[in-house]
Amino acid sequence: MKTFELIAPCHFGLEAVLKKEILDLGYEISLVEDGRVTFIGDDEAICRANVFLRTAERVLIVLGSFPARTFTELFDGTVKLPFEDFIGSMDAFPVKGWSLNSQLHSVPDCQSIVKKAAVKRLGEMYRKSWFEESGPARQIQFSILKDQATIM
């Protein structure tokens, strides 16, 4: 069974409570940061975490993390990620995210770069140059914290 790195965002101050909830479910914590807890789990963990974590806002699957000090680094790191494992050829894939204490601080520009990289990757995988995006929405989220980008 495949395992994933998962992020559970929460309100500031609830990280310790969320960490205990995740440990009580039997999952390994990899990192506790302000406003989120990262842990390791499989398909079942995603389902169980969504049902039983009371202090988490949601559960996100991490596609990858890499340094991103420039738009080129953000694009190059993003285009390498396996979007096709989660996004179908007809799916909509809107992008949202945030940046904090980073050289890349324009969120709209970062959204555009991440979207272009996802389109390039999916275009190569599905052999398409245009995406209708008429299917179900598969939200792509990014965070850039201290020049480290995480794509979820």
PDB file of N, CA, C and O in Angstrom, residues 92-144:
ATOM      1  N   ALA A  92     -10.963  19.916 -13.386  1.00  0.00           N
ATOM      2  CA  ALA A  92     -10.574  21.309 -13.138  1.00  0.00           C
ATOM      3  C   ALA A  92      -9.492  21.281 -12.062  1.00  0.00           C
ATOM      4  O   ALA A  92      -9.532  20.446 -11.153  1.00  0.00           O
ATOM      5  N   PHE A  93      -8.516  22.178 -12.170  1.00  0.00           N
ATOM      6  CA  PHE A  93      -7.464  22.212 -11.159  1.00  0.00           C
ATOM      7  C   PHE A  93      -7.082  23.651 -10.819  1.00  0.00           C
ATOM      8  O   PHE A  93      -6.049  24.158 -11.221  1.00  0.00           O
ATOM      9  N   PRO A  94      -7.961  24.309 -10.048  1.00  0.00           N
ATOM     10  CA  PRO A  94      -7.653  25.670  -9.604  1.00  0.00           C
ATOM     11  C   PRO A  94      -6.476  25.651  -8.630  1.00  0.00           C
ATOM     12  O   PRO A  94      -6.205  24.639  -7.981  1.00  0.00           O
ATOM     13  N   VAL A  95      -5.772  26.774  -8.538  1.00  0.00           N
ATOM     14  CA  VAL A  95      -4.585  26.883  -7.694  1.00  0.00           C
ATOM     15  C   VAL A  95      -4.794  28.000  -6.682  1.00  0.00           C
ATOM     16  O   VAL A  95      -5.258  29.093  -7.034  1.00  0.00           O
ATOM     17  N   LYS A  96      -4.461  27.720  -5.431  1.00  0.00           N
ATOM     18  CA  LYS A  96      -4.442  28.773  -4.417  1.00  0.00           C
ATOM     19  C   LYS A  96      -3.267  28.517  -3.487  1.00  0.00           C
ATOM     20  O   LYS A  96      -2.743  27.401  -3.416  1.00  0.00           O
ATOM     21  N   GLY A  97      -2.860  29.547  -2.773  1.00  0.00           N
ATOM     22  CA  GLY A  97      -1.739  29.370  -1.874  1.00  0.00           C
ATOM     23  C   GLY A  97      -1.357  30.637  -1.161  1.00  0.00           C
ATOM     24  O   GLY A  97      -2.072  31.649  -1.207  1.00  0.00           O
ATOM     25  N   TRP A  98      -0.203  30.574  -0.514  1.00  0.00           N
ATOM     26  CA  TRP A  98       0.288  31.724   0.235  1.00  0.00           C
ATOM     27  C   TRP A  98       1.808  31.701   0.284  1.00  0.00           C
ATOM     28  O   TRP A  98       2.440  30.676   0.018  1.00  0.00           O
ATOM     29  N   SER A  99       2.377  32.849   0.614  1.00  0.00           N
ATOM     30  CA  SER A  99       3.819  32.996   0.738  1.00  0.00           C
ATOM     31  C   SER A  99       4.106  33.846   1.967  1.00  0.00           C
ATOM     32  O   SER A  99       3.430  34.846   2.209  1.00  0.00           O
ATOM     33  N   LEU A 100       5.122  33.448   2.733  1.00  0.00           N
ATOM     34  CA  LEU A 100       5.467  34.156   3.957  1.00  0.00           C
ATOM     35  C   LEU A 100       6.981  34.134   4.128  1.00  0.00           C
ATOM     36  O   LEU A 100       7.602  33.071   4.011  1.00  0.00           O
ATOM     37  N   ASN A 101       7.555  35.283   4.392  1.00  0.00           N
ATOM     38  CA  ASN A 101       9.000  35.415   4.624  1.00  0.00           C
ATOM     39  C   ASN A 101       9.815  34.790   3.499  1.00  0.00           C
ATOM     40  O   ASN A 101      10.772  34.067   3.750  1.00  0.00           O
ATOM     41  N   SER A 102       9.429  35.067   2.254  1.00  0.00           N
ATOM     42  CA  SER A 102      10.079  34.479   1.090  1.00  0.00           C
ATOM     43  C   SER A 102      10.381  35.552   0.058  1.00  0.00           C
ATOM     44  O   SER A 102       9.726  36.595   0.017  1.00  0.00           O
ATOM     45  N   GLN A 103      11.345  35.256  -0.795  1.00  0.00           N
ATOM     46  CA  GLN A 103      11.657  36.167  -1.890  1.00  0.00           C
ATOM     47  C   GLN A 103      10.496  36.239  -2.879  1.00  0.00           C
ATOM     48  O   GLN A 103      10.257  37.276  -3.484  1.00  0.00           O
ATOM     49  N   LEU A 104       9.797  35.140  -3.055  1.00  0.00           N
ATOM     50  CA  LEU A 104       8.600  35.121  -3.908  1.00  0.00           C
ATOM     51  C   LEU A 104       7.409  35.500  -3.029  1.00  0.00           C
ATOM     52  O   LEU A 104       6.890  34.679  -2.278  1.00  0.00           O
ATOM     53  N   HIS A 105       6.978  36.739  -3.109  1.00  0.00           N
ATOM     54  CA  HIS A 105       5.911  37.184  -2.217  1.00  0.00           C
ATOM     55  C   HIS A 105       4.620  37.559  -2.943  1.00  0.00           C
ATOM     56  O   HIS A 105       3.608  37.763  -2.312  1.00  0.00           O
ATOM     57  N   SER A 106       4.636  37.600  -4.272  1.00  0.00           N
ATOM     58  CA  SER A 106       3.430  37.900  -5.023  1.00  0.00           C
ATOM     59  C   SER A 106       2.627  36.615  -5.231  1.00  0.00           C
ATOM     60  O   SER A 106       2.948  35.797  -6.098  1.00  0.00           O
ATOM     61  N   VAL A 107       1.584  36.451  -4.433  1.00  0.00           N
ATOM     62  CA  VAL A 107       0.779  35.225  -4.501  1.00  0.00           C
ATOM     63  C   VAL A 107       0.130  35.047  -5.877  1.00  0.00           C
ATOM     64  O   VAL A 107       0.177  33.944  -6.426  1.00  0.00           O
ATOM     65  N   PRO A 108      -0.451  36.097  -6.497  1.00  0.00           N
ATOM     66  CA  PRO A 108      -1.024  35.887  -7.838  1.00  0.00           C
ATOM     67  C   PRO A 108       0.005  35.404  -8.857  1.00  0.00           C
ATOM     68  O   PRO A 108      -0.296  34.545  -9.692  1.00  0.00           O
ATOM     69  N   ASP A 109       1.226  35.945  -8.798  1.00  0.00           N
ATOM     70  CA  ASP A 109       2.267  35.487  -9.727  1.00  0.00           C
ATOM     71  C   ASP A 109       2.645  34.036  -9.444  1.00  0.00           C
ATOM     72  O   ASP A 109       2.839  33.246 -10.376  1.00  0.00           O
ATOM     73  N   CYS A 110       2.744  33.677  -8.171  1.00  0.00           N
ATOM     74  CA  CYS A 110       3.070  32.288  -7.811  1.00  0.00           C
ATOM     75  C   CYS A 110       1.962  31.340  -8.258  1.00  0.00           C
ATOM     76  O   CYS A 110       2.235  30.252  -8.767  1.00  0.00           O
ATOM     77  N   GLN A 111       0.692  31.760  -8.098  1.00  0.00           N
ATOM     78  CA  GLN A 111      -0.433  30.945  -8.560  1.00  0.00           C
ATOM     79  C   GLN A 111      -0.314  30.694 -10.061  1.00  0.00           C
ATOM     80  O   GLN A 111      -0.525  29.569 -10.528  1.00  0.00           O
ATOM     81  N   SER A 112       0.003  31.725 -10.793  1.00  0.00           N
ATOM     82  CA  SER A 112       0.131  31.609 -12.241  1.00  0.00           C
ATOM     83  C   SER A 112       1.257  30.651 -12.632  1.00  0.00           C
ATOM     84  O   SER A 112       1.082  29.806 -13.519  1.00  0.00           O
ATOM     85  N   ILE A 113       2.389  30.742 -11.963  1.00  0.00           N
ATOM     86  CA  ILE A 113       3.528  29.873 -12.258  1.00  0.00           C
ATOM     87  C   ILE A 113       3.184  28.419 -11.940  1.00  0.00           C
ATOM     88  O   ILE A 113       3.476  27.506 -12.736  1.00  0.00           O
ATOM     89  N   VAL A 114       2.561  28.169 -10.792  1.00  0.00           N
ATOM     90  CA  VAL A 114       2.190  26.799 -10.410  1.00  0.00           C
ATOM     91  C   VAL A 114       1.180  26.235 -11.411  1.00  0.00           C
ATOM     92  O   VAL A 114       1.284  25.084 -11.835  1.00  0.00           O
ATOM     93  N   LYS A 115       0.221  27.047 -11.828  1.00  0.00           N
ATOM     94  CA  LYS A 115      -0.779  26.599 -12.804  1.00  0.00           C
ATOM     95  C   LYS A 115      -0.115  26.257 -14.134  1.00  0.00           C
ATOM     96  O   LYS A 115      -0.388  25.203 -14.726  1.00  0.00           O
ATOM     97  N   LYS A 116       0.787  27.118 -14.607  1.00  0.00           N
ATOM     98  CA  LYS A 116       1.483  26.861 -15.872  1.00  0.00           C
ATOM     99  C   LYS A 116       2.309  25.578 -15.802  1.00  0.00           C
ATOM    100  O   LYS A 116       2.341  24.798 -16.759  1.00  0.00           O
ATOM    101  N   ALA A 117       2.966  25.355 -14.655  1.00  0.00           N
ATOM    102  CA  ALA A 117       3.772  24.142 -14.502  1.00  0.00           C
ATOM    103  C   ALA A 117       2.875  22.901 -14.483  1.00  0.00           C
ATOM    104  O   ALA A 117       3.212  21.878 -15.096  1.00  0.00           O
ATOM    105  N   ALA A 118       1.731  22.984 -13.808  1.00  0.00           N
ATOM    106  CA  ALA A 118       0.801  21.849 -13.771  1.00  0.00           C
ATOM    107  C   ALA A 118       0.254  21.569 -15.172  1.00  0.00           C
ATOM    108  O   ALA A 118       0.152  20.404 -15.580  1.00  0.00           O
ATOM    109  N   VAL A 119      -0.086  22.620 -15.916  1.00  0.00           N
ATOM    110  CA  VAL A 119      -0.583  22.447 -17.281  1.00  0.00           C
ATOM    111  C   VAL A 119       0.486  21.802 -18.159  1.00  0.00           C
ATOM    112  O   VAL A 119       0.197  20.889 -18.936  1.00  0.00           O
ATOM    113  N   LYS A 120       1.725  22.241 -18.022  1.00  0.00           N
ATOM    114  CA  LYS A 120       2.815  21.650 -18.819  1.00  0.00           C
ATOM    115  C   LYS A 120       2.967  20.176 -18.485  1.00  0.00           C
ATOM    116  O   LYS A 120       3.040  19.330 -19.382  1.00  0.00           O
ATOM    117  N   ARG A 121       3.003  19.838 -17.200  1.00  0.00           N
ATOM    118  CA  ARG A 121       3.172  18.436 -16.780  1.00  0.00           C
ATOM    119  C   ARG A 121       1.996  17.588 -17.279  1.00  0.00           C
ATOM    120  O   ARG A 121       2.185  16.516 -17.859  1.00  0.00           O
ATOM    121  N   LEU A 122       0.788  18.045 -17.023  1.00  0.00           N
ATOM    122  CA  LEU A 122      -0.387  17.273 -17.436  1.00  0.00           C
ATOM    123  C   LEU A 122      -0.503  17.193 -18.952  1.00  0.00           C
ATOM    124  O   LEU A 122      -0.931  16.172 -19.487  1.00  0.00           O
ATOM    125  N   GLY A 123      -0.105  18.260 -19.641  1.00  0.00           N
ATOM    126  CA  GLY A 123      -0.116  18.243 -21.101  1.00  0.00           C
ATOM    127  C   GLY A 123       0.807  17.179 -21.659  1.00  0.00           C
ATOM    128  O   GLY A 123       0.471  16.491 -22.630  1.00  0.00           O
ATOM    129  N   GLU A 124       1.973  17.040 -21.047  1.00  0.00           N
ATOM    130  CA  GLU A 124       2.913  16.000 -21.478  1.00  0.00           C
ATOM    131  C   GLU A 124       2.369  14.610 -21.168  1.00  0.00           C
ATOM    132  O   GLU A 124       2.505  13.689 -21.973  1.00  0.00           O
ATOM    133  N   MET A 125       1.743  14.450 -20.017  1.00  0.00           N
ATOM    134  CA  MET A 125       1.244  13.138 -19.609  1.00  0.00           C
ATOM    135  C   MET A 125       0.016  12.712 -20.406  1.00  0.00           C
ATOM    136  O   MET A 125      -0.131  11.545 -20.753  1.00  0.00           O
ATOM    137  N   TYR A 126      -0.892  13.661 -20.675  1.00  0.00           N
ATOM    138  CA  TYR A 126      -2.132  13.339 -21.385  1.00  0.00           C
ATOM    139  C   TYR A 126      -2.072  13.673 -22.877  1.00  0.00           C
ATOM    140  O   TYR A 126      -3.066  13.502 -23.583  1.00  0.00           O
ATOM    141  N   ARG A 127      -0.925  14.190 -23.335  1.00  0.00           N
ATOM    142  CA  ARG A 127      -0.743  14.576 -24.738  1.00  0.00           C
ATOM    143  C   ARG A 127      -1.846  15.541 -25.192  1.00  0.00           C
ATOM    144  O   ARG A 127      -2.514  15.330 -26.197  1.00  0.00           O
ATOM    145  N   LYS A 128      -1.998  16.607 -24.398  1.00  0.00           N
ATOM    146  CA  LYS A 128      -2.993  17.634 -24.698  1.00  0.00           C
ATOM    147  C   LYS A 128      -2.334  19.001 -24.574  1.00  0.00           C
ATOM    148  O   LYS A 128      -1.443  19.189 -23.757  1.00  0.00           O
ATOM    149  N   SER A 129      -2.800  19.939 -25.371  1.00  0.00           N
ATOM    150  CA  SER A 129      -2.290  21.308 -25.250  1.00  0.00           C
ATOM    151  C   SER A 129      -3.322  22.231 -24.608  1.00  0.00           C
ATOM    152  O   SER A 129      -3.014  23.354 -24.243  1.00  0.00           O
ATOM    153  N   TRP A 130      -4.569  21.757 -24.498  1.00  0.00           N
ATOM    154  CA  TRP A 130      -5.640  22.566 -23.912  1.00  0.00           C
ATOM    155  C   TRP A 130      -6.446  21.705 -22.950  1.00  0.00           C
ATOM    156  O   TRP A 130      -6.771  20.557 -23.264  1.00  0.00           O
ATOM    157  N   PHE A 131      -6.769  22.264 -21.789  1.00  0.00           N
ATOM    158  CA  PHE A 131      -7.572  21.544 -20.800  1.00  0.00           C
ATOM    159  C   PHE A 131      -8.905  22.251 -20.631  1.00  0.00           C
ATOM    160  O   PHE A 131      -8.961  23.422 -20.282  1.00  0.00           O
ATOM    161  N   GLU A 132      -9.964  21.498 -20.878  1.00  0.00           N
ATOM    162  CA  GLU A 132     -11.320  22.021 -20.783  1.00  0.00           C
ATOM    163  C   GLU A 132     -11.696  22.318 -19.332  1.00  0.00           C
ATOM    164  O   GLU A 132     -12.463  23.232 -19.056  1.00  0.00           O
ATOM    165  N   GLU A 133     -11.193  21.530 -18.428  1.00  0.00           N
ATOM    166  CA  GLU A 133     -11.460  21.656 -16.991  1.00  0.00           C
ATOM    167  C   GLU A 133     -12.954  21.633 -16.683  1.00  0.00           C
ATOM    168  O   GLU A 133     -13.464  22.438 -15.922  1.00  0.00           O
ATOM    169  N   SER A 134     -13.659  20.683 -17.274  1.00  0.00           N
ATOM    170  CA  SER A 134     -15.104  20.570 -17.070  1.00  0.00           C
ATOM    171  C   SER A 134     -15.470  19.488 -16.056  1.00  0.00           C
ATOM    172  O   SER A 134     -16.632  19.356 -15.695  1.00  0.00           O
ATOM    173  N   GLY A 135     -14.492  18.744 -15.580  1.00  0.00           N
ATOM    174  CA  GLY A 135     -14.753  17.673 -14.619  1.00  0.00           C
ATOM    175  C   GLY A 135     -14.699  18.180 -13.188  1.00  0.00           C
ATOM    176  O   GLY A 135     -14.738  19.379 -12.934  1.00  0.00           O
ATOM    177  N   PRO A 136     -14.615  17.257 -12.241  1.00  0.00           N
ATOM    178  CA  PRO A 136     -14.573  17.652 -10.832  1.00  0.00           C
ATOM    179  C   PRO A 136     -13.312  18.471 -10.519  1.00  0.00           C
ATOM    180  O   PRO A 136     -12.277  18.305 -11.155  1.00  0.00           O
ATOM    181  N   ALA A 137     -13.425  19.356  -9.539  1.00  0.00           N
ATOM    182  CA  ALA A 137     -12.301  20.215  -9.159  1.00  0.00           C
ATOM    183  C   ALA A 137     -11.311  19.455  -8.274  1.00  0.00           C
ATOM    184  O   ALA A 137     -11.705  18.772  -7.330  1.00  0.00           O
ATOM    185  N   ARG A 138     -10.050  19.558  -8.600  1.00  0.00           N
ATOM    186  CA  ARG A 138      -8.942  18.983  -7.821  1.00  0.00           C
ATOM    187  C   ARG A 138      -8.046  20.153  -7.435  1.00  0.00           C
ATOM    188  O   ARG A 138      -7.178  20.569  -8.187  1.00  0.00           O
ATOM    189  N   GLN A 139      -8.307  20.715  -6.270  1.00  0.00           N
ATOM    190  CA  GLN A 139      -7.607  21.919  -5.815  1.00  0.00           C
ATOM    191  C   GLN A 139      -6.114  21.660  -5.650  1.00  0.00           C
ATOM    192  O   GLN A 139      -5.716  20.697  -4.998  1.00  0.00           O
ATOM    193  N   ILE A 140      -5.291  22.500  -6.263  1.00  0.00           N
ATOM    194  CA  ILE A 140      -3.851  22.495  -6.036  1.00  0.00           C
ATOM    195  C   ILE A 140      -3.569  23.628  -5.060  1.00  0.00           C
ATOM    196  O   ILE A 140      -4.022  24.754  -5.273  1.00  0.00           O
ATOM    197  N   GLN A 141      -2.858  23.317  -3.995  1.00  0.00           N
ATOM    198  CA  GLN A 141      -2.481  24.341  -3.035  1.00  0.00           C
ATOM    199  C   GLN A 141      -0.972  24.399  -2.938  1.00  0.00           C
ATOM    200  O   GLN A 141      -0.297  23.386  -3.087  1.00  0.00           O
ATOM    201  N   PHE A 142      -0.459  25.594  -2.680  1.00  0.00           N
ATOM    202  CA  PHE A 142       0.972  25.746  -2.457  1.00  0.00           C
ATOM    203  C   PHE A 142       1.193  26.619  -1.241  1.00  0.00           C
ATOM    204  O   PHE A 142       0.347  27.437  -0.877  1.00  0.00           O
ATOM    205  N   SER A 143       2.327  26.402  -0.614  1.00  0.00           N
ATOM    206  CA  SER A 143       2.793  27.310   0.426  1.00  0.00           C
ATOM    207  C   SER A 143       4.264  27.553   0.164  1.00  0.00           C
ATOM    208  O   SER A 143       4.987  26.652  -0.273  1.00  0.00           O
ATOM    209  N   ILE A 144       4.682  28.783   0.374  1.00  0.00           N
ATOM    210  CA  ILE A 144       6.099  29.125   0.264  1.00  0.00           C
ATOM    211  C   ILE A 144       6.471  29.794   1.575  1.00  0.00           C
ATOM    212  O   ILE A 144       6.015  30.901   1.873  1.00  0.00           O
TER     213      ILE A 144
END
